Short mmCIF file of C-alpha atoms in Angstrom, two decimals:
data_model
loop_
_atom_site.label_atom_id
_atom_site.label_comp_id
_atom_site.label_asym_id
_atom_site.label_seq_id
_atom_site.Cartn_x
_atom_site.Cartn_y
_atom_site.Cartn_z
CA MET A 1488 0.00 0.00 0.00
CA VAL A 1489 1.42 3.37 -1.04
CA MET A 1490 1.31 5.84 1.83
CA ARG A 1491 0.56 9.44 0.90
CA THR A 1492 1.62 12.11 3.37
CA GLY A 1493 0.51 15.62 4.16
CA PHE A 1494 1.18 18.36 6.68
CA ILE A 1495 -1.17 21.00 8.06
CA CYS A 1496 0.80 24.06 9.09
CA GLY A 1497 0.68 27.84 9.28
CA CYS A 1498 0.12 30.41 11.97
CA GLY A 1499 -1.55 29.08 15.10
CA HIS A 1500 -5.18 30.11 15.71
CA SER A 1501 -5.83 30.21 11.95
CA GLY A 1502 -7.96 27.07 11.84
CA THR A 1503 -5.27 24.37 11.68
CA THR A 1504 -6.92 22.29 14.41
CA LEU A 1505 -10.35 22.67 12.85
CA ILE A 1506 -9.31 21.33 9.44
CA ALA A 1507 -7.23 18.60 11.09
CA THR A 1508 -10.27 17.49 13.12
CA ILE A 1509 -12.42 17.40 9.99
CA LEU A 1510 -9.86 15.40 8.01
CA ALA A 1511 -9.20 13.04 10.93
CA SER A 1512 -12.77 11.80 10.48
CA HIS A 1513 -12.01 10.61 6.93
CA PRO A 1514 -11.95 6.79 6.70
CA ASP A 1515 -8.72 6.80 4.65
CA VAL A 1516 -6.81 9.26 6.85
CA TYR A 1517 -4.60 8.66 9.87
CA LEU A 1518 -4.00 11.86 11.81
CA PRO A 1519 -2.47 11.80 15.32
CA LEU A 1520 -4.39 14.09 17.66
CA GLN A 1521 -1.33 15.94 18.86
CA GLU A 1522 1.25 18.37 17.56
CA THR A 1523 4.39 16.28 17.12
CA ASN A 1524 6.95 19.02 16.30
CA ILE A 1525 8.88 16.15 14.70
CA PHE A 1526 10.81 18.23 12.21
CA PHE A 1527 12.35 20.44 14.85
CA LYS A 1528 14.24 17.36 16.10
CA TRP A 1529 17.72 16.06 15.29
CA THR A 1530 17.45 14.53 11.81
CA PRO A 1531 17.83 10.82 12.71
CA LEU A 1532 15.26 11.26 15.50
CA ALA A 1533 12.88 13.13 13.18
CA VAL A 1534 13.13 10.38 10.55
CA PHE A 1535 12.58 7.66 13.15
CA ARG A 1536 9.55 9.35 14.70
CA PHE A 1537 8.01 9.96 11.31
CA TRP A 1538 8.58 6.31 10.41
CA LYS A 1539 6.68 5.38 13.59
CA LEU A 1540 3.76 7.54 12.47
CA LYS A 1541 3.75 5.81 9.08
CA ARG A 1542 3.79 2.43 10.79
CA ALA A 1543 0.85 3.42 12.98
CA ALA A 1544 -1.06 4.58 9.89
CA ARG A 1545 -0.43 1.26 8.12
CA GLU A 1546 -1.45 -0.73 11.20
CA ALA A 1547 -4.69 1.28 11.26
CA GLY A 1548 -5.31 0.34 7.62
CA LYS A 1549 -5.02 3.93 6.36
CA ASN A 1550 -3.32 5.03 3.16
CA VAL A 1551 -3.00 8.75 3.95
CA LEU A 1552 -0.95 10.11 6.85
CA LEU A 1553 -1.60 13.70 7.89
CA GLU A 1554 0.17 15.59 10.65
CA LYS A 1555 -0.76 18.95 12.17
CA THR A 1556 1.88 21.15 13.78
CA PRO A 1557 1.40 24.84 12.93
CA ARG A 1558 5.06 25.64 13.60
CA HIS A 1559 6.12 23.22 10.87
CA ILE A 1560 5.55 26.18 8.53
CA ARG A 1561 9.11 27.03 9.58
CA ARG A 1562 10.40 23.63 8.46
CA VAL A 1563 8.74 23.18 5.06
CA ALA A 1564 12.02 22.95 3.14
CA ARG A 1565 13.33 20.35 5.56
CA ILE A 1566 10.15 18.30 5.33
CA ARG A 1567 10.39 18.35 1.54
CA ARG A 1568 13.89 16.88 1.78
CA LEU A 1569 13.01 14.20 4.31
CA VAL A 1570 9.50 13.31 3.07
CA PRO A 1571 9.53 13.38 -0.74
CA GLY A 1572 6.10 13.88 -2.23
CA ALA A 1573 4.59 15.42 0.89
CA ARG A 1574 1.74 17.88 0.45
CA PHE A 1575 1.07 20.94 2.58
CA ILE A 1576 -2.26 22.42 3.67
CA MET A 1577 -1.92 25.99 4.93
CA PRO A 1578 -4.92 27.90 6.27
CA VAL A 1579 -4.70 31.66 6.67
CA ARG A 1580 -6.97 33.92 8.68
CA ASP A 1581 -7.58 37.63 9.14
CA GLY A 1582 -4.59 38.89 11.10
CA ARG A 1583 -6.78 41.05 13.31
CA ASP A 1584 -8.71 38.03 14.63
CA VAL A 1585 -5.59 35.89 14.94
CA VAL A 1586 -3.63 38.51 16.87
CA ALA A 1587 -6.60 39.11 19.17
CA SER A 1588 -6.89 35.37 19.82
CA LEU A 1589 -3.15 34.78 20.26
CA THR A 1590 -2.88 37.74 22.62
CA LYS A 1591 -5.35 36.07 24.99
CA ARG A 1592 -3.20 32.95 25.01
CA LEU A 1593 0.26 34.54 25.06
CA ASP A 1594 -0.59 37.65 27.08
CA ASP A 1595 1.77 39.54 24.79
CA PRO A 1596 0.30 41.55 21.88
CA LYS A 1597 3.69 42.14 20.28
CA GLU A 1598 4.57 38.45 20.30
CA ALA A 1599 1.16 37.64 18.83
CA LEU A 1600 1.61 40.21 16.07
CA ASP A 1601 5.16 39.07 15.29
CA ARG A 1602 3.99 35.47 15.04
CA TRP A 1603 1.18 36.27 12.60
CA ILE A 1604 3.50 38.33 10.40
CA ASN A 1605 6.45 35.92 10.46
CA ASP A 1606 4.47 32.72 9.93
CA ASN A 1607 2.23 34.13 7.22
CA ALA A 1608 5.18 35.59 5.36
CA LEU A 1609 6.38 31.99 5.10
CA VAL A 1610 2.94 30.88 3.90
CA LEU A 1611 2.89 33.58 1.24
CA ALA A 1612 6.31 32.46 0.00
CA GLU A 1613 4.79 29.02 -0.68
CA ARG A 1614 1.85 30.32 -2.72
CA GLY A 1615 1.62 28.84 -6.19
CA LYS A 1616 3.74 25.77 -5.48
CA PRO A 1617 2.15 22.53 -6.72
CA ASP A 1618 2.50 20.71 -3.40
CA VAL A 1619 0.82 23.50 -1.41
CA LEU A 1620 -2.84 24.37 -0.90
CA ILE A 1621 -3.58 27.68 0.82
CA TYR A 1622 -7.12 28.61 1.77
CA ARG A 1623 -8.77 31.25 3.93
CA TYR A 1624 -10.43 30.27 7.20
CA GLU A 1625 -13.27 32.66 6.41
CA ASP A 1626 -13.97 30.82 3.13
CA LEU A 1627 -14.17 27.53 5.02
CA VAL A 1628 -16.68 29.06 7.42
CA GLU A 1629 -18.76 30.49 4.59
CA ASN A 1630 -18.79 27.37 2.41
CA PRO A 1631 -17.36 24.39 4.29
CA ALA A 1632 -18.41 21.74 1.77
CA LYS A 1633 -16.70 23.55 -1.10
CA VAL A 1634 -13.42 24.10 0.75
CA VAL A 1635 -13.25 20.62 2.28
CA GLU A 1636 -13.99 19.09 -1.12
CA GLN A 1637 -11.14 21.14 -2.59
CA ILE A 1638 -8.78 19.90 0.13
CA CYS A 1639 -9.87 16.30 -0.39
CA GLY A 1640 -9.15 16.65 -4.10
CA PHE A 1641 -5.71 18.04 -3.31
CA LEU A 1642 -5.02 15.00 -1.10
CA ASP A 1643 -6.52 12.55 -3.63
CA VAL A 1644 -9.14 11.28 -1.19
CA THR A 1645 -12.87 11.01 -1.73
CA PHE A 1646 -15.02 13.84 -0.42
CA SER A 1647 -18.18 13.05 1.53
CA PRO A 1648 -20.56 15.54 3.18
CA ASP A 1649 -20.31 13.27 6.24
CA LEU A 1650 -16.93 14.86 6.95
CA LEU A 1651 -18.77 17.96 8.11
CA ASP A 1652 -20.34 15.88 10.89
CA TYR A 1653 -16.91 15.51 12.54
CA HIS A 1654 -18.27 17.07 15.75
CA LYS A 1655 -20.55 14.09 16.36
CA ASN A 1656 -17.46 12.12 17.39
CA PRO A 1657 -15.61 14.50 19.75
CA GLN A 1658 -11.81 14.39 19.82
CA GLN A 1659 -9.51 15.48 22.62
CA TRP A 1660 -6.70 17.49 21.09
CA PHE A 1661 -5.77 19.46 24.16
CA LYS A 1662 -4.94 16.97 26.88
CA PRO A 1663 -4.21 17.84 30.52
CA THR A 1664 -0.54 18.55 31.05
CA ASP A 1665 -0.56 16.63 34.33
CA ALA A 1666 -2.70 13.80 32.84
CA SER A 1667 -5.51 14.44 35.29
CA VAL A 1668 -7.06 17.93 35.25
CA GLU A 1669 -7.79 20.06 32.18
CA THR A 1670 -6.84 23.72 32.43
CA PRO A 1671 -9.50 26.30 31.49
CA HIS A 1672 -7.63 26.86 28.20
CA GLU A 1673 -7.67 23.13 27.40
CA VAL A 1674 -11.37 22.86 28.22
CA LEU A 1675 -12.17 25.85 26.00
CA ARG A 1676 -10.06 24.66 23.06
CA ASN A 1677 -11.56 21.16 23.15
CA GLN A 1678 -15.05 22.67 23.19
CA GLN A 1679 -14.20 24.91 20.25
CA VAL A 1680 -12.90 22.16 17.96
CA ASN A 1681 -15.70 19.74 18.81
CA GLN A 1682 -18.62 21.87 17.70
CA PRO A 1683 -20.02 22.55 14.23
CA ILE A 1684 -18.18 25.14 12.17
CA TYR A 1685 -19.11 28.61 13.37
CA ASP A 1686 -18.14 32.13 12.38
CA GLY A 1687 -15.74 33.46 14.99
CA SER A 1688 -14.56 36.37 12.88
CA GLY A 1689 -14.74 39.99 13.97
CA ARG A 1690 -13.62 39.43 17.56
CA TRP A 1691 -10.84 41.94 16.98
CA ARG A 1692 -13.35 44.80 17.12
CA SER A 1693 -13.67 44.41 20.87
CA GLU A 1694 -10.36 42.70 21.72
CA LEU A 1695 -7.56 44.11 19.57
CA GLY A 1696 -5.44 46.99 20.79
CA ASN A 1697 -5.11 50.06 18.58
CA ALA A 1698 -1.34 49.69 18.13
CA GLU A 1699 -1.70 46.15 16.75
CA LEU A 1700 -4.62 47.19 14.56
CA GLN A 1701 -2.60 50.00 13.02
CA ASP A 1702 0.36 47.67 12.41
CA LEU A 1703 -1.92 45.30 10.51
CA VAL A 1704 -3.89 47.90 8.57
CA GLN A 1705 -1.20 50.46 7.78
CA GLY A 1706 2.10 49.18 9.17
CA ARG A 1707 4.37 46.20 8.72
CA GLY A 1708 1.56 43.67 8.44
CA ALA A 1709 -0.45 45.59 5.85
CA GLN A 1710 1.11 43.97 2.76
CA LEU A 1711 0.36 40.48 4.09
CA MET A 1712 -3.22 41.47 4.90
CA LYS A 1713 -3.62 42.74 1.34
CA ALA A 1714 -1.97 39.67 -0.19
CA PHE A 1715 -4.50 37.36 1.47
CA GLY A 1716 -7.48 39.56 0.70
CA TYR A 1717 -7.97 41.25 4.06
CA ALA A 1718 -7.28 44.83 2.94
#
């Protein structure tokens, strides 16, 4: 059985977990419900751990292995070298909403803004490459069947509307760090990814600071916003 491989990556809080949860419900797909960060490891260790994922996929009877680690956007060239034929799925999302969301998690607006700019600059550099599919989170929210069907075609797997019922089989992505008690953040994130697709856009209007807004609209993030259609 030929194993096809794909990676979901991009800036965190852009919908990477949502699309991973949807695709994990596909009968042909094996997708570990954790961020492995494999390709930040020493090369022999990275190769070994990826081989273990492939073995687990084969043992599960799957012919497509997908992995979701947003930060792997910083290791795309390395993944191409170590995993020939890999495909990359890269969601993007309005920087205003992402920075607002990341700021709540990181408690640092500047770090949140830097992350959106740096990671999405890497996404933009991949646009147009045949092994990359970039889509907007907002388009998925507006027409989930169309976008998921497009992604399935990119991965050479059959699309079924049943994929949009992923929430009927809840998954636990965000596990307790001490293996016993979920933090409020973990509880919230698990609730968010285990519900039907909803429109969470526009939160920046009440949550984003003026300095970050100006950086995205007129400053150093403005060109990226325009490039992805958020001008």
